[in-house]
JSON list of C-alpha atoms in Angstrom, two decimals:
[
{"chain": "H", "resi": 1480, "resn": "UNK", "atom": "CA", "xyz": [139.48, 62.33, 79.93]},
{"chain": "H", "resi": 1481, "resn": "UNK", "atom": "CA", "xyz": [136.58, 64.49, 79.98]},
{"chain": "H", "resi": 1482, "resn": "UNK", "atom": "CA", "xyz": [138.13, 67.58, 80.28]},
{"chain": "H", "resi": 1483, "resn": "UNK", "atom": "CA", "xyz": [140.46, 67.03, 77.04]},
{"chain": "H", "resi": 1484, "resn": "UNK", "atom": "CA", "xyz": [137.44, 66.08, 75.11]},
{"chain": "H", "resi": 1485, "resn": "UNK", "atom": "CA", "xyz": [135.38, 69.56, 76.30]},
{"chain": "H", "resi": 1486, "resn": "UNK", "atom": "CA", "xyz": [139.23, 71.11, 74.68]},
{"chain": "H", "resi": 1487, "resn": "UNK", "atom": "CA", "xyz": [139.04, 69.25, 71.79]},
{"chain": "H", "resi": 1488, "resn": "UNK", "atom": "CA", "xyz": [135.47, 70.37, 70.97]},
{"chain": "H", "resi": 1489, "resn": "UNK", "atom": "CA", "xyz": [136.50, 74.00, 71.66]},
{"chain": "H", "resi": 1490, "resn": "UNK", "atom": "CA", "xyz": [139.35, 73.63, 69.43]},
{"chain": "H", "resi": 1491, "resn": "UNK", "atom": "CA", "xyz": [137.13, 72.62, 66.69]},
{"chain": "H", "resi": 1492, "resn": "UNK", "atom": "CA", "xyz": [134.58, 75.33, 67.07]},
{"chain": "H", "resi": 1493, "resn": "UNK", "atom": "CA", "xyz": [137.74, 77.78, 67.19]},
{"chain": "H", "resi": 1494, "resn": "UNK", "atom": "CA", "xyz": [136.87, 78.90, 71.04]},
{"chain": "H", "resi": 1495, "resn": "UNK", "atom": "CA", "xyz": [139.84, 80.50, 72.58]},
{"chain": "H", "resi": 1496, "resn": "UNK", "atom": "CA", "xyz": [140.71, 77.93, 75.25]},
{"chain": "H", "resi": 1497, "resn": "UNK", "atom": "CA", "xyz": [143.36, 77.14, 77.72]},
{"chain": "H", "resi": 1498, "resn": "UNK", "atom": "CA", "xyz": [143.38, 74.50, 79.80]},
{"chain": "H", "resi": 1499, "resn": "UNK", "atom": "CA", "xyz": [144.66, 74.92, 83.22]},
{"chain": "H", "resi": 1500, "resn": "UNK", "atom": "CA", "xyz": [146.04, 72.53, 85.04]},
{"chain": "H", "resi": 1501, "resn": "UNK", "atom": "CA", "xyz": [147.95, 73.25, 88.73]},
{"chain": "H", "resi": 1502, "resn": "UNK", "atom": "CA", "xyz": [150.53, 70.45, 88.04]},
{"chain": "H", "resi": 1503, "resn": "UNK", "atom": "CA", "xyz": [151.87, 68.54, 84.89]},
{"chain": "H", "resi": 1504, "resn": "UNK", "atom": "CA", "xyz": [151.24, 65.09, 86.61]},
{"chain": "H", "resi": 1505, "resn": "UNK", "atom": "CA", "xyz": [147.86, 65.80, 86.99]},
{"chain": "H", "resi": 1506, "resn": "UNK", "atom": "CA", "xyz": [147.03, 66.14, 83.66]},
{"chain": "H", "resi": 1507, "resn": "UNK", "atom": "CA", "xyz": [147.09, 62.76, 82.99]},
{"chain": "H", "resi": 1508, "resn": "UNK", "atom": "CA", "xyz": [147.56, 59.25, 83.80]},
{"chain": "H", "resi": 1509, "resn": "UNK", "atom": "CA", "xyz": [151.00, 57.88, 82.05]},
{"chain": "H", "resi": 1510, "resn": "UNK", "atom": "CA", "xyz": [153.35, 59.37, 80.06]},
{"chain": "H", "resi": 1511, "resn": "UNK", "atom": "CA", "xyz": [151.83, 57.83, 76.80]},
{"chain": "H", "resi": 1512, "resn": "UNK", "atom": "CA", "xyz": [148.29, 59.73, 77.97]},
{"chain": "H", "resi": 1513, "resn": "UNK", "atom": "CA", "xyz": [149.88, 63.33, 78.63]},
{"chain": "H", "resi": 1514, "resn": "UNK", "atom": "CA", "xyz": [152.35, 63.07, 75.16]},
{"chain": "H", "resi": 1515, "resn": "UNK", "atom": "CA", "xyz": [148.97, 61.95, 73.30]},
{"chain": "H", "resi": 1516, "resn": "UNK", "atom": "CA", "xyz": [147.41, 64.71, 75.00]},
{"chain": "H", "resi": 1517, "resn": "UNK", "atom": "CA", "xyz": [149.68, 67.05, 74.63]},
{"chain": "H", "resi": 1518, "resn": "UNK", "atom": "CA", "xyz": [150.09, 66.48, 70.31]},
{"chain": "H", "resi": 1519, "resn": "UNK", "atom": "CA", "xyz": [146.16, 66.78, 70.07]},
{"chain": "H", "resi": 1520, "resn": "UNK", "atom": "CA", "xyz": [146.60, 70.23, 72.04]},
{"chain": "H", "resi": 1521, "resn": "UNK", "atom": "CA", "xyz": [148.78, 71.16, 70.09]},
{"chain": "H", "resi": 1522, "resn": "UNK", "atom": "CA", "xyz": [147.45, 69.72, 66.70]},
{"chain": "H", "resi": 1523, "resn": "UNK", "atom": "CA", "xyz": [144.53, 72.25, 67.18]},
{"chain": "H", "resi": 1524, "resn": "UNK", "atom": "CA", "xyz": [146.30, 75.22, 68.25]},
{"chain": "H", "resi": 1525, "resn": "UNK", "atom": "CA", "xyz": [145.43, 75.15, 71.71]},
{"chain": "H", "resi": 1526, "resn": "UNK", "atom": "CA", "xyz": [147.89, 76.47, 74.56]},
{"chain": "H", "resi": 1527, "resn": "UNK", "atom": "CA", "xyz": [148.18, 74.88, 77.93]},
{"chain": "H", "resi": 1528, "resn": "UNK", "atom": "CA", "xyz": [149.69, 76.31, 80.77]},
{"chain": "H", "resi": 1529, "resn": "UNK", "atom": "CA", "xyz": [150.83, 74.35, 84.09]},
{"chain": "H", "resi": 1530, "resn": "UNK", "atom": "CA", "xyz": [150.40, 77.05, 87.41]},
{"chain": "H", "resi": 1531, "resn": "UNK", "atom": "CA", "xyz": [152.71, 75.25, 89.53]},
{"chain": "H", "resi": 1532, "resn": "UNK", "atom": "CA", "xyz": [155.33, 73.85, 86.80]},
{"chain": "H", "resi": 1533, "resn": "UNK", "atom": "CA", "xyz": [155.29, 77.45, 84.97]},
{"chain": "H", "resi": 1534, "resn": "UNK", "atom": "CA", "xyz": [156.37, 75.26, 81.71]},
{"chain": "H", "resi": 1535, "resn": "UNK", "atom": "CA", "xyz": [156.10, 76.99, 77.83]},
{"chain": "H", "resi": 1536, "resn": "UNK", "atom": "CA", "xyz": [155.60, 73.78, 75.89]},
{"chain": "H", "resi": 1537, "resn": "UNK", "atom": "CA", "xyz": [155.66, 75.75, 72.75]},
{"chain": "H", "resi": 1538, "resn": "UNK", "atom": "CA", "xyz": [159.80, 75.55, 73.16]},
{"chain": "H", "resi": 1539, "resn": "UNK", "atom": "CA", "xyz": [161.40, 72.12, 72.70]},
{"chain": "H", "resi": 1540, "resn": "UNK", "atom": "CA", "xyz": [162.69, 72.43, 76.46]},
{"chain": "H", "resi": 1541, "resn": "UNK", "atom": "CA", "xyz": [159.47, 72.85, 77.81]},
{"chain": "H", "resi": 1542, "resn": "UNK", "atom": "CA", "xyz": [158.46, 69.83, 75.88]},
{"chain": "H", "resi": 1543, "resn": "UNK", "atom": "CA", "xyz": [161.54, 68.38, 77.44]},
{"chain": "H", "resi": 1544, "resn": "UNK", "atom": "CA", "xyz": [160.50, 68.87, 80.98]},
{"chain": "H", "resi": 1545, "resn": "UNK", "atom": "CA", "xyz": [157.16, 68.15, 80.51]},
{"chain": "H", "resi": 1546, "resn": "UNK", "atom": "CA", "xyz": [158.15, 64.77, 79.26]},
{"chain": "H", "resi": 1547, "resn": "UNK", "atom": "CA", "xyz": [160.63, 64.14, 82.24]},
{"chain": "H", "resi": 1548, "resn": "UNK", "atom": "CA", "xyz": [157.53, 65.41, 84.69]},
{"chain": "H", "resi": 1549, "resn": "UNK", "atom": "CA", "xyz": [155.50, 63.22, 83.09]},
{"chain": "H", "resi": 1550, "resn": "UNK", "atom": "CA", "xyz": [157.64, 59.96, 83.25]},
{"chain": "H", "resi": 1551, "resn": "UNK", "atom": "CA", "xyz": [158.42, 60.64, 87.60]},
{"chain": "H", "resi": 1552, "resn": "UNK", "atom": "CA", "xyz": [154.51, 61.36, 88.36]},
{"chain": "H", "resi": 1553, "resn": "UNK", "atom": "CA", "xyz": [154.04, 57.67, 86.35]},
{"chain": "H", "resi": 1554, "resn": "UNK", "atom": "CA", "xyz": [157.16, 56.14, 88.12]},
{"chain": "H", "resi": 1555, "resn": "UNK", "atom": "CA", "xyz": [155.21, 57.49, 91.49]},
{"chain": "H", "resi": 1556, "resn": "UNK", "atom": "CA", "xyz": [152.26, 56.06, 90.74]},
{"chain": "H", "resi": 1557, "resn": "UNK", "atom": "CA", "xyz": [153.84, 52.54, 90.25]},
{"chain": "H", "resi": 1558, "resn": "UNK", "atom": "CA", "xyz": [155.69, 52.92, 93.53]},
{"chain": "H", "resi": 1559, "resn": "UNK", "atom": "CA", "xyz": [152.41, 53.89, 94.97]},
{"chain": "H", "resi": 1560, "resn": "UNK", "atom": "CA", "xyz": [150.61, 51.08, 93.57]},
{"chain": "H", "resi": 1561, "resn": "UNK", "atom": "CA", "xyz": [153.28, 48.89, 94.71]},
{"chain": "H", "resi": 1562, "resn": "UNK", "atom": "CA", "xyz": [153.64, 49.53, 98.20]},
{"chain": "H", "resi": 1563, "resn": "UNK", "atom": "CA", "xyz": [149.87, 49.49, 98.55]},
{"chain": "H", "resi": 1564, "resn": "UNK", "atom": "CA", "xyz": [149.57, 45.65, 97.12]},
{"chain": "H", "resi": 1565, "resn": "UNK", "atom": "CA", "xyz": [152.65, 44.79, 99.15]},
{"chain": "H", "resi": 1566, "resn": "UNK", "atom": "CA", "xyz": [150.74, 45.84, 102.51]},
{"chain": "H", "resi": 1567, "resn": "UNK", "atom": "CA", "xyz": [147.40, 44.09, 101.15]},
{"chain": "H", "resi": 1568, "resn": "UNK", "atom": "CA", "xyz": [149.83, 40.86, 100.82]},
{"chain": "H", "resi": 1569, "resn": "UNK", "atom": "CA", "xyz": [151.53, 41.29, 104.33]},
{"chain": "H", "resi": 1570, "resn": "UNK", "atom": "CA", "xyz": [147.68, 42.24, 106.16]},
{"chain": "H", "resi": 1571, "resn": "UNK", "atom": "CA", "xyz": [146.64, 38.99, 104.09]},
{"chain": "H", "resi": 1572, "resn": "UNK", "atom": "CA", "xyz": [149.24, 36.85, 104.70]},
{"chain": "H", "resi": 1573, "resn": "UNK", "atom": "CA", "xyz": [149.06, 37.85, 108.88]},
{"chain": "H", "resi": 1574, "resn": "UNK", "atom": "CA", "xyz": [145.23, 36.64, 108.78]},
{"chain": "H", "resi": 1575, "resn": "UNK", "atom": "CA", "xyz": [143.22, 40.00, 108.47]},
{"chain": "H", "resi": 1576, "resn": "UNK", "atom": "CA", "xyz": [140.27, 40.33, 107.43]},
{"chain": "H", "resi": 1577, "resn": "UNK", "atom": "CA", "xyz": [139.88, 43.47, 104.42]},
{"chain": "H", "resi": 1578, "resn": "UNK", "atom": "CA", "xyz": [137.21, 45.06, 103.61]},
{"chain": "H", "resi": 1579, "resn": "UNK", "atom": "CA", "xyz": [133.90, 46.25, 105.88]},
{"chain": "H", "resi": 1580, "resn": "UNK", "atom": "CA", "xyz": [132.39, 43.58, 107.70]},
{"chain": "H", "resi": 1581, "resn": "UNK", "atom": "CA", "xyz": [129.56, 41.53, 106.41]},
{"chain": "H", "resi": 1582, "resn": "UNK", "atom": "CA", "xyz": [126.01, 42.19, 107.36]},
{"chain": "H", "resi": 1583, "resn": "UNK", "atom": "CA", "xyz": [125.07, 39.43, 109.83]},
{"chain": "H", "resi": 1584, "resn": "UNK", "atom": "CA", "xyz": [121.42, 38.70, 108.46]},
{"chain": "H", "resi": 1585, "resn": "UNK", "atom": "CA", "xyz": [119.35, 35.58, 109.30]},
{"chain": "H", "resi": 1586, "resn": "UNK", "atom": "CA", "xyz": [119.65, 33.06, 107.00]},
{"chain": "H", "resi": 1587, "resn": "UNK", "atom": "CA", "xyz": [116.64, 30.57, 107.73]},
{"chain": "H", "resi": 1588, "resn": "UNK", "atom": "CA", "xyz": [114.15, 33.36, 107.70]},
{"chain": "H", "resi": 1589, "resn": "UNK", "atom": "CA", "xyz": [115.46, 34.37, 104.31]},
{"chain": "H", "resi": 1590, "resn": "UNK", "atom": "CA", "xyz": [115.06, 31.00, 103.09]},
{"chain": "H", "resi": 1591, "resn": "UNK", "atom": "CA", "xyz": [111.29, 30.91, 104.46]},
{"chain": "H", "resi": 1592, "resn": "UNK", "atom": "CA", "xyz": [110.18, 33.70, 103.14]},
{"chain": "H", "resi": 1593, "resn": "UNK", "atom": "CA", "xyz": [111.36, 32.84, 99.74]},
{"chain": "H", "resi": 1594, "resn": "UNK", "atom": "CA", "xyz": [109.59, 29.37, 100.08]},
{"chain": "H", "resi": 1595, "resn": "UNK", "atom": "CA", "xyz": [106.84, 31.48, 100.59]},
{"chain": "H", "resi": 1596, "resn": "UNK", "atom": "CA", "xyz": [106.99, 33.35, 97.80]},
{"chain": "H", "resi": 1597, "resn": "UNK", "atom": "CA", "xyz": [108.64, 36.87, 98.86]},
{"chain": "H", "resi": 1598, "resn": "UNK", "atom": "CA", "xyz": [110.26, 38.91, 96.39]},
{"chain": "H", "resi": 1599, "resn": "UNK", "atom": "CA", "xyz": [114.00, 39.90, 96.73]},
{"chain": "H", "resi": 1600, "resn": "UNK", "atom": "CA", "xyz": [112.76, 43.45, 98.08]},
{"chain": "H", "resi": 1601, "resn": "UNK", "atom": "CA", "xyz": [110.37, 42.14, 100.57]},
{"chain": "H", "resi": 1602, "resn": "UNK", "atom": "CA", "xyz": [112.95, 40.00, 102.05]},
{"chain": "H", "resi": 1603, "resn": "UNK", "atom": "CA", "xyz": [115.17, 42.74, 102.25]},
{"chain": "H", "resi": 1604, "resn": "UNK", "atom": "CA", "xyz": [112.76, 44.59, 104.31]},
{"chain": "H", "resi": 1605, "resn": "UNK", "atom": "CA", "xyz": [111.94, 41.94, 106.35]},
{"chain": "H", "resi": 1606, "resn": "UNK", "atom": "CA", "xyz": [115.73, 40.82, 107.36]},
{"chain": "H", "resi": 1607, "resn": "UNK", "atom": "CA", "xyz": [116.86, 44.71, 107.66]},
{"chain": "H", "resi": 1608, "resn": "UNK", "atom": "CA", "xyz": [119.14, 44.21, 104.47]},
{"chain": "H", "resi": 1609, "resn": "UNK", "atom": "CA", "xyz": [119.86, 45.33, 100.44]},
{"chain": "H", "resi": 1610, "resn": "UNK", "atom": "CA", "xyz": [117.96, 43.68, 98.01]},
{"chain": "H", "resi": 1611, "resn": "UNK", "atom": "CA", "xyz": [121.12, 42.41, 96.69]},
{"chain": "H", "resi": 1612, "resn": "UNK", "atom": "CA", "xyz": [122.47, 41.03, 99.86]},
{"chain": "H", "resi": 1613, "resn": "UNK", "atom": "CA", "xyz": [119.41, 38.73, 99.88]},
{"chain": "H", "resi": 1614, "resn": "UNK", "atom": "CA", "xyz": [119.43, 37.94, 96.65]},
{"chain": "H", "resi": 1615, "resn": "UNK", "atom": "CA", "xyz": [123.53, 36.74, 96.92]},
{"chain": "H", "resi": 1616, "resn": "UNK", "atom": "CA", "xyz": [123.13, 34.98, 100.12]},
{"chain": "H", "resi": 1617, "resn": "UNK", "atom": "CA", "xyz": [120.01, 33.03, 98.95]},
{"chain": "H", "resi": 1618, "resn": "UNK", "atom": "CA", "xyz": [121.55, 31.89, 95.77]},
{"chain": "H", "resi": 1619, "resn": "UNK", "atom": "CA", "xyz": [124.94, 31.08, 97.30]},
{"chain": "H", "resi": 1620, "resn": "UNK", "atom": "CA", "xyz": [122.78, 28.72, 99.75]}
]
C-alpha cells in the first residue's frame, strides 16, 4: 500500500516513475486491489512493468493477462489460507498445544508483592518476567 501511494504522489508532481514489480501477484493482495491499482496507474499516466511476467498493460491483452494473473495468485492465497486453518483444526482437534509455551512465573510472590505495593515493573523484575505478563496474570487471579 505504501509503495502505490509514494506512485501516486510522483504522478501528481509529474516525476517520471515506474514501478517495478518482479511478479504481477505481488503487486497486490486480491484481484479487486491490483485492478484498483492498476486504473489509478494508469489514471495518472504512469507505466508499470512486471520483470518476470514481461506484460505491456497498455494493450487490452496485457490487461487481459494481468487480470487472469491476478485472479490465480488470489485463488492461491485462499488455498493457502485454507490448508493452513485445516492443519490448525487437525493439531487442535489431536490435543496440541499452539503457540510458544507460557512463562512459568510464581504466582504467590506476584500476589505479595502487589499487596505490598509493587508496581507492575518492579514485579516484573522481581519474578524474571514482562511487565505485561504480570500485569495479565495478576488480574486474571
Amino acid at each position: 500500500m505504501v509503495a502505490h501511494r509514494l506512485v501516486e504522489i510522483h504522478a501528481i508532481q509529474h516525476r517520471r516513475v515506474i514501478p517495478r514489480c518482479w511478479k504481477v501477484d505481488r503487486f497486490g493482495r486480491s484481484l479487486k486491489h491490483l485492478v484498483n491499482a492498476l486504473a489509478d496507474l494508469v489514471a495518472y499516466g504512469v507505466a508499470f512493468v512486471s520483470l518476470r511476467d514481461n506484460l505491456d498493460l497498455s494493450t487490452p491483452s496485457g490487461r487481459l493477462m494481468f487480470q487472469i494473473i491476478g485472479a490465480m495468485a488470489e485463488f492461491e492465497r485462499s488455498l493457502i489460507q485454507e490448508r493452513v486453518r485445516a492443519g490448525l483444526r487437525n493439531a487442535r482437534l489431536k490435543g496440541k498445544t499452539l503457540g510458544r509455551p507460557r512463562r512459568i512465573v510464581n504466582g504467590d510472590q506476584m500476589a505479595k508483592l502487589r499487596g505490598q505495593g509493587a508496581s507492575f515493573r518492579e514485579i516484573a523484575k522481581a519474578v524474571g518476567a514482562s511487565p505485561g505478563t504480570v500485569r495479565t496474570r495478576l488480574l486474571r487471579g
